[in-house]
Short mmCIF file of C-alpha atoms in Angstrom, two decimals:
data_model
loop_
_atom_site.label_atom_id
_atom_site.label_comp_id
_atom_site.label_asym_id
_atom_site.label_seq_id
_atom_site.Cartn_x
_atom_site.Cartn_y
_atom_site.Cartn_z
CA UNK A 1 0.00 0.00 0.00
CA UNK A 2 2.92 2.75 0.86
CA UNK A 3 3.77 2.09 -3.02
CA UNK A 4 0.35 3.17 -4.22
CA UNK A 5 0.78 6.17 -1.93
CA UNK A 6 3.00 8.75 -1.55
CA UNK A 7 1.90 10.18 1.79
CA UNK A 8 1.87 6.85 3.90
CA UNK A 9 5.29 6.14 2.25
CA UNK A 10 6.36 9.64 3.56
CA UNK A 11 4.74 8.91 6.85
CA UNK A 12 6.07 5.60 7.34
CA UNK A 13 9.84 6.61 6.26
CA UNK A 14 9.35 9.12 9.48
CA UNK A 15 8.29 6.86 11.62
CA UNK A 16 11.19 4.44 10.85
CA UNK A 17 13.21 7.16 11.24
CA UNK A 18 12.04 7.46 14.73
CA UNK A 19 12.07 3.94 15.39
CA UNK A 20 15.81 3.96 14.46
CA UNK A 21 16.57 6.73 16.51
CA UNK A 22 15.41 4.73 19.64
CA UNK A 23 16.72 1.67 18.72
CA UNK A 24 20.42 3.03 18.02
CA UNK A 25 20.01 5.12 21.02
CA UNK A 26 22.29 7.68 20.68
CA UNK A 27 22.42 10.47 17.81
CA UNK A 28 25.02 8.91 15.07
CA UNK A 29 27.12 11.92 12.55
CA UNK A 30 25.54 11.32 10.01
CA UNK A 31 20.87 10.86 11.18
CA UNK A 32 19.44 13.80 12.64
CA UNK A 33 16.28 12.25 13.39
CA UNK A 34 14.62 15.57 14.46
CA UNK A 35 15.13 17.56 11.02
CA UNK A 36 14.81 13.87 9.13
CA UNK A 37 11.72 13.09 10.67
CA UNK A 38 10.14 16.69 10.59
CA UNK A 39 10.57 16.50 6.72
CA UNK A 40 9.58 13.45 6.08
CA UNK A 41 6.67 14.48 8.30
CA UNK A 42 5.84 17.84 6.42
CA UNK A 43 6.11 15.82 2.78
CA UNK A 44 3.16 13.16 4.35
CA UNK A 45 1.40 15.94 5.56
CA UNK A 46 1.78 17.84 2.14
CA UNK A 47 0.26 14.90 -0.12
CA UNK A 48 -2.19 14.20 2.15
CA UNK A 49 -3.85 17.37 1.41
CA UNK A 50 -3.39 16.13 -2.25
CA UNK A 51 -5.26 13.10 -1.58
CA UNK A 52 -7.97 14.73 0.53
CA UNK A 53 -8.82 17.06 -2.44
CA UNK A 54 -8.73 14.09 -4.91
CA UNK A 55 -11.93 12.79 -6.27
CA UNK A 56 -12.54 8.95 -5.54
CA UNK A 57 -8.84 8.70 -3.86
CA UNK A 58 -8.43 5.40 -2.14
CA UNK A 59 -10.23 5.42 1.41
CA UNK A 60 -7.17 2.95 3.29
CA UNK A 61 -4.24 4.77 2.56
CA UNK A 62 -6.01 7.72 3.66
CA UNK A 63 -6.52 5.82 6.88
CA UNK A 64 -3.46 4.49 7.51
CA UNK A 65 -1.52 7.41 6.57
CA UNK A 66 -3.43 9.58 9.37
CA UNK A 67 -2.59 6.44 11.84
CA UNK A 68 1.08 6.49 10.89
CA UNK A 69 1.37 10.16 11.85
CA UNK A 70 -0.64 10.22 14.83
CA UNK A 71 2.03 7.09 16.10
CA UNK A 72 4.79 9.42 15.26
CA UNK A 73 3.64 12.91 17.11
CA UNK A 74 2.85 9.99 20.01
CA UNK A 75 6.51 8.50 20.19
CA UNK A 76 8.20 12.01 18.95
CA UNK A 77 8.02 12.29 22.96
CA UNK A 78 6.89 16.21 22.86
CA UNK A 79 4.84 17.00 25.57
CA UNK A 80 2.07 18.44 23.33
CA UNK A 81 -1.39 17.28 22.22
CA UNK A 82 -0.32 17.86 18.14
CA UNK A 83 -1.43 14.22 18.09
CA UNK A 84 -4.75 14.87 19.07
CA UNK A 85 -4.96 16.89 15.56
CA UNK A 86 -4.63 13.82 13.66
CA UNK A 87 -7.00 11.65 15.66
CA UNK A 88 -9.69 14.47 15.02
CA UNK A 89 -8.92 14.30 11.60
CA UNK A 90 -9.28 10.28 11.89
CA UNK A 91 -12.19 10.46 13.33
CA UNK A 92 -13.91 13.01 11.21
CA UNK A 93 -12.93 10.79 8.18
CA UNK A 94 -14.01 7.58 10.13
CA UNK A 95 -17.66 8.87 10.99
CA UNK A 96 -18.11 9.64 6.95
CA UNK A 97 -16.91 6.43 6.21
CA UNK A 98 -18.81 4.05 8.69
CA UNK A 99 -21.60 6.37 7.55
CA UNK A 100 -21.95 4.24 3.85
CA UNK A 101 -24.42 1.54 3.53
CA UNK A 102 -22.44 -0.50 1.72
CA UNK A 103 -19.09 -0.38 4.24
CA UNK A 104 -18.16 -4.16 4.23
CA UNK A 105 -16.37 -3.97 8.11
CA UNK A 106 -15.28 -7.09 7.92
CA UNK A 107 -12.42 -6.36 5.83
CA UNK A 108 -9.28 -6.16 7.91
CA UNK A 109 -7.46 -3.45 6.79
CA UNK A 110 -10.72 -1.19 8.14
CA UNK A 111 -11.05 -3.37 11.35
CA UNK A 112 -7.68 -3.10 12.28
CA UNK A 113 -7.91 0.57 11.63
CA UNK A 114 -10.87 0.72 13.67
CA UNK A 115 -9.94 -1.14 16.70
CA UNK A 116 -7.00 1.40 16.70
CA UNK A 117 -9.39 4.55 16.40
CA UNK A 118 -11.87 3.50 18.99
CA UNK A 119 -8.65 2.16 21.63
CA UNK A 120 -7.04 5.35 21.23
CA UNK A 121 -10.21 7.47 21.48
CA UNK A 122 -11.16 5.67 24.61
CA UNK A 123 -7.63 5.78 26.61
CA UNK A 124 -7.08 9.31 25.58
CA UNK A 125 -10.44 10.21 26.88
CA UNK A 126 -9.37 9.93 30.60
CA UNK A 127 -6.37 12.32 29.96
CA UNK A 128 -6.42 16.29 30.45
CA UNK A 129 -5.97 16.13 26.45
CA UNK A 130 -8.91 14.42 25.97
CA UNK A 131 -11.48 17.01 26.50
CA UNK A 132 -9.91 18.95 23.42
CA UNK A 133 -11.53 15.90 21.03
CA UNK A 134 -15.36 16.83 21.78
CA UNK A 135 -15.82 13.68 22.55
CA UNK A 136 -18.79 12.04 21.08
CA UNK A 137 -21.59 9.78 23.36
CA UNK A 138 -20.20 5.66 23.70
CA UNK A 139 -23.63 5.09 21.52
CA UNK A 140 -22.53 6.91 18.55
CA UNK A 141 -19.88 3.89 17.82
CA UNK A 142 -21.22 0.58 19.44
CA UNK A 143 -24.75 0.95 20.30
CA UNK A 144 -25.03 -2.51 20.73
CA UNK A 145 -22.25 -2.36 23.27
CA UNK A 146 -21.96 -6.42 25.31
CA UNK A 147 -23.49 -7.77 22.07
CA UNK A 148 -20.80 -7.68 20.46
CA UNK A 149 -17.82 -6.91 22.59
CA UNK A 150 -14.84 -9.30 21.96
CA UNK A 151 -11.11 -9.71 23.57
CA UNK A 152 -8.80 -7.44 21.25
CA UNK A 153 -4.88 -8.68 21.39
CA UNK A 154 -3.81 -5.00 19.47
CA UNK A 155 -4.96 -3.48 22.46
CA UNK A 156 -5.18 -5.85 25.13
CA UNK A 157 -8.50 -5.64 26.79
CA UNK A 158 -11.72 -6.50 26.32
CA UNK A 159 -14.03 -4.11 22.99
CA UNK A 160 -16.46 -3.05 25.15
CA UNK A 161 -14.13 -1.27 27.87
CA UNK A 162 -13.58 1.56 25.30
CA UNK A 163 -17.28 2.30 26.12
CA UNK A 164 -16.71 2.83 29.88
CA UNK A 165 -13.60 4.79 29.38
CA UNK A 166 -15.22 7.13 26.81
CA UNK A 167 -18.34 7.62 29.46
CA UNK A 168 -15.70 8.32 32.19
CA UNK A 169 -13.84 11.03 29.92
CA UNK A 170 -17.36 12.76 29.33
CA UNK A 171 -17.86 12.85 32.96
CA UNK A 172 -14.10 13.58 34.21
CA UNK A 173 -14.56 16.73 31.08
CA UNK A 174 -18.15 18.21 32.10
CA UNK A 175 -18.27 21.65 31.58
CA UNK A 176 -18.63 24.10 35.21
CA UNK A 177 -19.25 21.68 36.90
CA UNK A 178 -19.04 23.54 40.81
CA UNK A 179 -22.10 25.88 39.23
CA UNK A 180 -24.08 22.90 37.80
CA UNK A 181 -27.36 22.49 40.38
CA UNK A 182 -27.62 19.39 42.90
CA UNK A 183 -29.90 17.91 40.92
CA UNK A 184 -27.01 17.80 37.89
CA UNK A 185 -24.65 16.71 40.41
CA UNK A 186 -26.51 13.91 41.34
CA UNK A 187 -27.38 12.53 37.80
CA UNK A 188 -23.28 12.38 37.43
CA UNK A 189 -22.99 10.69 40.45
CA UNK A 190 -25.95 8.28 39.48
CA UNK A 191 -24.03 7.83 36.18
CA UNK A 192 -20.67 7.35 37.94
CA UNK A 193 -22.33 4.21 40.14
CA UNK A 194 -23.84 2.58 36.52
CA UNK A 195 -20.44 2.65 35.39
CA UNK A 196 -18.72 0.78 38.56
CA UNK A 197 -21.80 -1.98 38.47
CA UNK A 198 -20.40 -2.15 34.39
CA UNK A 199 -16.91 -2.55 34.95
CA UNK A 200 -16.99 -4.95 37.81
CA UNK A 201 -19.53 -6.87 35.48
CA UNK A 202 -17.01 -7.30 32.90
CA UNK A 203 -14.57 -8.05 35.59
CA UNK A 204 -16.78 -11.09 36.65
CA UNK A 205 -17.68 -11.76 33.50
CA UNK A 206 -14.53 -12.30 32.40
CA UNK A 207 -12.83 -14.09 34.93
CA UNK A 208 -16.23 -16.56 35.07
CA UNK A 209 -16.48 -17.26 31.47
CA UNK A 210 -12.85 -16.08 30.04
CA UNK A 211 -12.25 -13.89 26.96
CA UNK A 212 -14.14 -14.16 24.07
CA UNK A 213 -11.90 -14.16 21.06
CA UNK A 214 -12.54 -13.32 17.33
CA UNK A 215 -13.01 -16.80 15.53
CA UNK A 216 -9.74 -16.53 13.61
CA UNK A 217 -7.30 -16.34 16.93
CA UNK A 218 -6.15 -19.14 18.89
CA UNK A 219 -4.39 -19.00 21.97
CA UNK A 220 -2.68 -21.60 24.03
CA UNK A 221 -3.76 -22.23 27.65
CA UNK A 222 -0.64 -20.13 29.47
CA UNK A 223 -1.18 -17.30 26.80
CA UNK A 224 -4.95 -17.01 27.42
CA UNK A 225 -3.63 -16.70 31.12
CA UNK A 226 -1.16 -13.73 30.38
CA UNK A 227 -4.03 -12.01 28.29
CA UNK A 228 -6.75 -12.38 31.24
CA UNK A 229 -4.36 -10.59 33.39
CA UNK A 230 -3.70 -7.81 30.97
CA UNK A 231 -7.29 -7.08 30.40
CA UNK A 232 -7.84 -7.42 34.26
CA UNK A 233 -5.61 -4.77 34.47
CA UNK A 234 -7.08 -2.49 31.98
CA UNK A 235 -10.56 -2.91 33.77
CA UNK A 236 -9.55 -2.03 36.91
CA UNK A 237 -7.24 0.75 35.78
CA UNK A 238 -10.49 1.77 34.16
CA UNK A 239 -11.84 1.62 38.00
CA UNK A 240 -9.26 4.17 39.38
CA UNK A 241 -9.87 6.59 36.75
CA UNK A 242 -13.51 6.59 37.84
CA UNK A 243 -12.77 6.67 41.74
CA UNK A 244 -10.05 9.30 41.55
CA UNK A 245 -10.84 11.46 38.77
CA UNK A 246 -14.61 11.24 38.54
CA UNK A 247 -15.86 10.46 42.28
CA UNK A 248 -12.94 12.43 43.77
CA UNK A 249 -11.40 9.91 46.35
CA UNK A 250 -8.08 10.18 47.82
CA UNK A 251 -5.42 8.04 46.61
CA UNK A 252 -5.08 5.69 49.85
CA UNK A 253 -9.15 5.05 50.26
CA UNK A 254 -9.27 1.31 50.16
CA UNK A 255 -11.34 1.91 46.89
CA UNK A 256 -7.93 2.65 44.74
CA UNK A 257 -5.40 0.64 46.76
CA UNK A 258 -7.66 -2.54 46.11
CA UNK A 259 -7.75 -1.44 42.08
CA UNK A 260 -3.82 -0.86 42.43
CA UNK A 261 -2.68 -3.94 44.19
CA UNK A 262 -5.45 -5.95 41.82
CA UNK A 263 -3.21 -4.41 38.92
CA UNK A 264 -0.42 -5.51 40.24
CA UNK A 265 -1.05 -9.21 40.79
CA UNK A 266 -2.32 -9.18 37.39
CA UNK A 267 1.28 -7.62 35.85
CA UNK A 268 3.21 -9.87 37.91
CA UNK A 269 0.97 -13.18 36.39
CA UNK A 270 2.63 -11.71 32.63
CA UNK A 271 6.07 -12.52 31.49
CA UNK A 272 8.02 -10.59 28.61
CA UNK A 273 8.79 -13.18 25.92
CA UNK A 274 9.80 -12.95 22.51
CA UNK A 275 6.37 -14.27 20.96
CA UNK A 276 2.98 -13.03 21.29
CA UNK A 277 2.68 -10.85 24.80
CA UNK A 278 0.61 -8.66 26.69
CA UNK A 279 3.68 -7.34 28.38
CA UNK A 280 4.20 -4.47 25.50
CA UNK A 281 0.60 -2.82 26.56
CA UNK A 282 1.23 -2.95 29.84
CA UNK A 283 2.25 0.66 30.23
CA UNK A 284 -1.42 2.52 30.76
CA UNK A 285 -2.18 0.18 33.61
CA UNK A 286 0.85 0.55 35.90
CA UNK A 287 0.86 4.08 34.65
CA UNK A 288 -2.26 4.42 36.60
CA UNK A 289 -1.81 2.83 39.45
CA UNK A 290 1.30 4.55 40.29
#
């Protein structure tokens, strides 16, 4: 696909430049990653507009091109939300696209794309940077929600989390709310106890009945092990973000220790090896309960 295009080859040359950098881990004479992959960055950017502006221009490049620099304003490392322009553009484009009555979703090139899109949505929505998306309601993208949730190995926990964590962002992001009346106040509050019954749902749910896995994955007995523990982890990361940054309770109620030591029994269950491994996505969960 970067053949047929020029701006996903453009983006994808930067973030291999970046993904040298880090892996050489030092700045050699002769690859100045920061003027390399600001270029290379600028020349994606640059066709991109082309393509936008193109009649009937392939949809998946389009796609994958805005993924490929919204992974490389994430691992740039600058402590700014430039990313957050590209997933706005990504989702803009996204909503038109899953708007066509003829969208065949099963093809994987659009579901991978997708899973990314809704993961990053979701996580990002229980950040400070999140509020400057506008998030949308959960409904608008899975209205069906436990129908048709499924364990995801890109991101590591189960589909229908993203639906929790998006409600938590839109309450963690409401508007005034010290001059909203009681009667507001108590609908968030109301809202905030629906979505701890949710997540310790899909806590039990999971642990009673394990992971439910697309039809085309198989996983061996001590890898469906390491995966229950990541998504564990997710869930109840998902928990702290509602305790501390929603409901408002101190970091050593028993609340948030109990999420943080459950997130730490399920880390220590994984193992880094060098096949398939939950240990890569581990980062947002012990994030969060440091």
């Amino acid at each position: 696909m970067t053949h047929q295009s020029d701006s996903l080859l453009y983006a994808t040359m930067a973030f291999a430049a970046l993904h040298r950098y880090t892996l050489l881990n030092e700045l050699p004479a002769q690859f100045m990653p920061e003027d390399l992959v600001a270029n290379l960055v600028a020349l994606s950017m640059r066709c991109l507009r082309r393509d936008l502006e193109t009649p009937g221009y392939p949809v998946q490049p389009l796609l994958h091109t805005i993924r490929t620099l919204c992974h490389c304003e994430i691992f740039s490392g600058r402590a700014n939300s430039s990313w957050r322009v590209h997933v706005n553009g990504a989702g803009a484009m996204f909503a038109e696209i899953a708007s066509r009555r003829h969208l065949d979703e099963s093809e994987y090139s659009f579901w991978l794309w997708s899973r990314w899109f809704w993961s990053i949505q979701a996580l990002s929505a229980t950040t400070d940077a999140g509020k400057l998306s506008g998030l949308a309601s959960s409904e608008s993208f899975m209205g069906d929600g436990d129908q048709r949730y499924f364990f995801d190995t890109y991101t590591g926990y189960s589909s229908d989390l993203n639906i929790v964590l998006m409600e938590i962002g839109l309450l963690m992001h409401r508007d005034d709310v010290e001059t909203r009346s009681q009667e507001r106040l108590d609908i968030a509050e109301e809202k905030a106890q629906c979505l701890e019954i949710s997540i310790k749902h899909m806590i039990h749910r999971d642990t009673e009945f394990g992971l439910v896995l697309p039809g085309h994955i198989l996983l061996d007995p001590d890898m469906t092990l390491q995966f229950q523990a990541s998504n564990k982890a997710y869930q109840y990361s998902s928990l702290i973000h509602l305790y501390r940054r929603v409901r408002g309770l101190p970091s050593n109620s028993p609340e948030v220790q109990g999420c943080v030591r459950a997130i730490l029994d399920a880390v220590s269950a994984i193992t880094p090896v060098t096949t398939l491994s939950p240990w890569i996505l581990l980062t947002t969960p012990i994030f969060t309960a440091g």
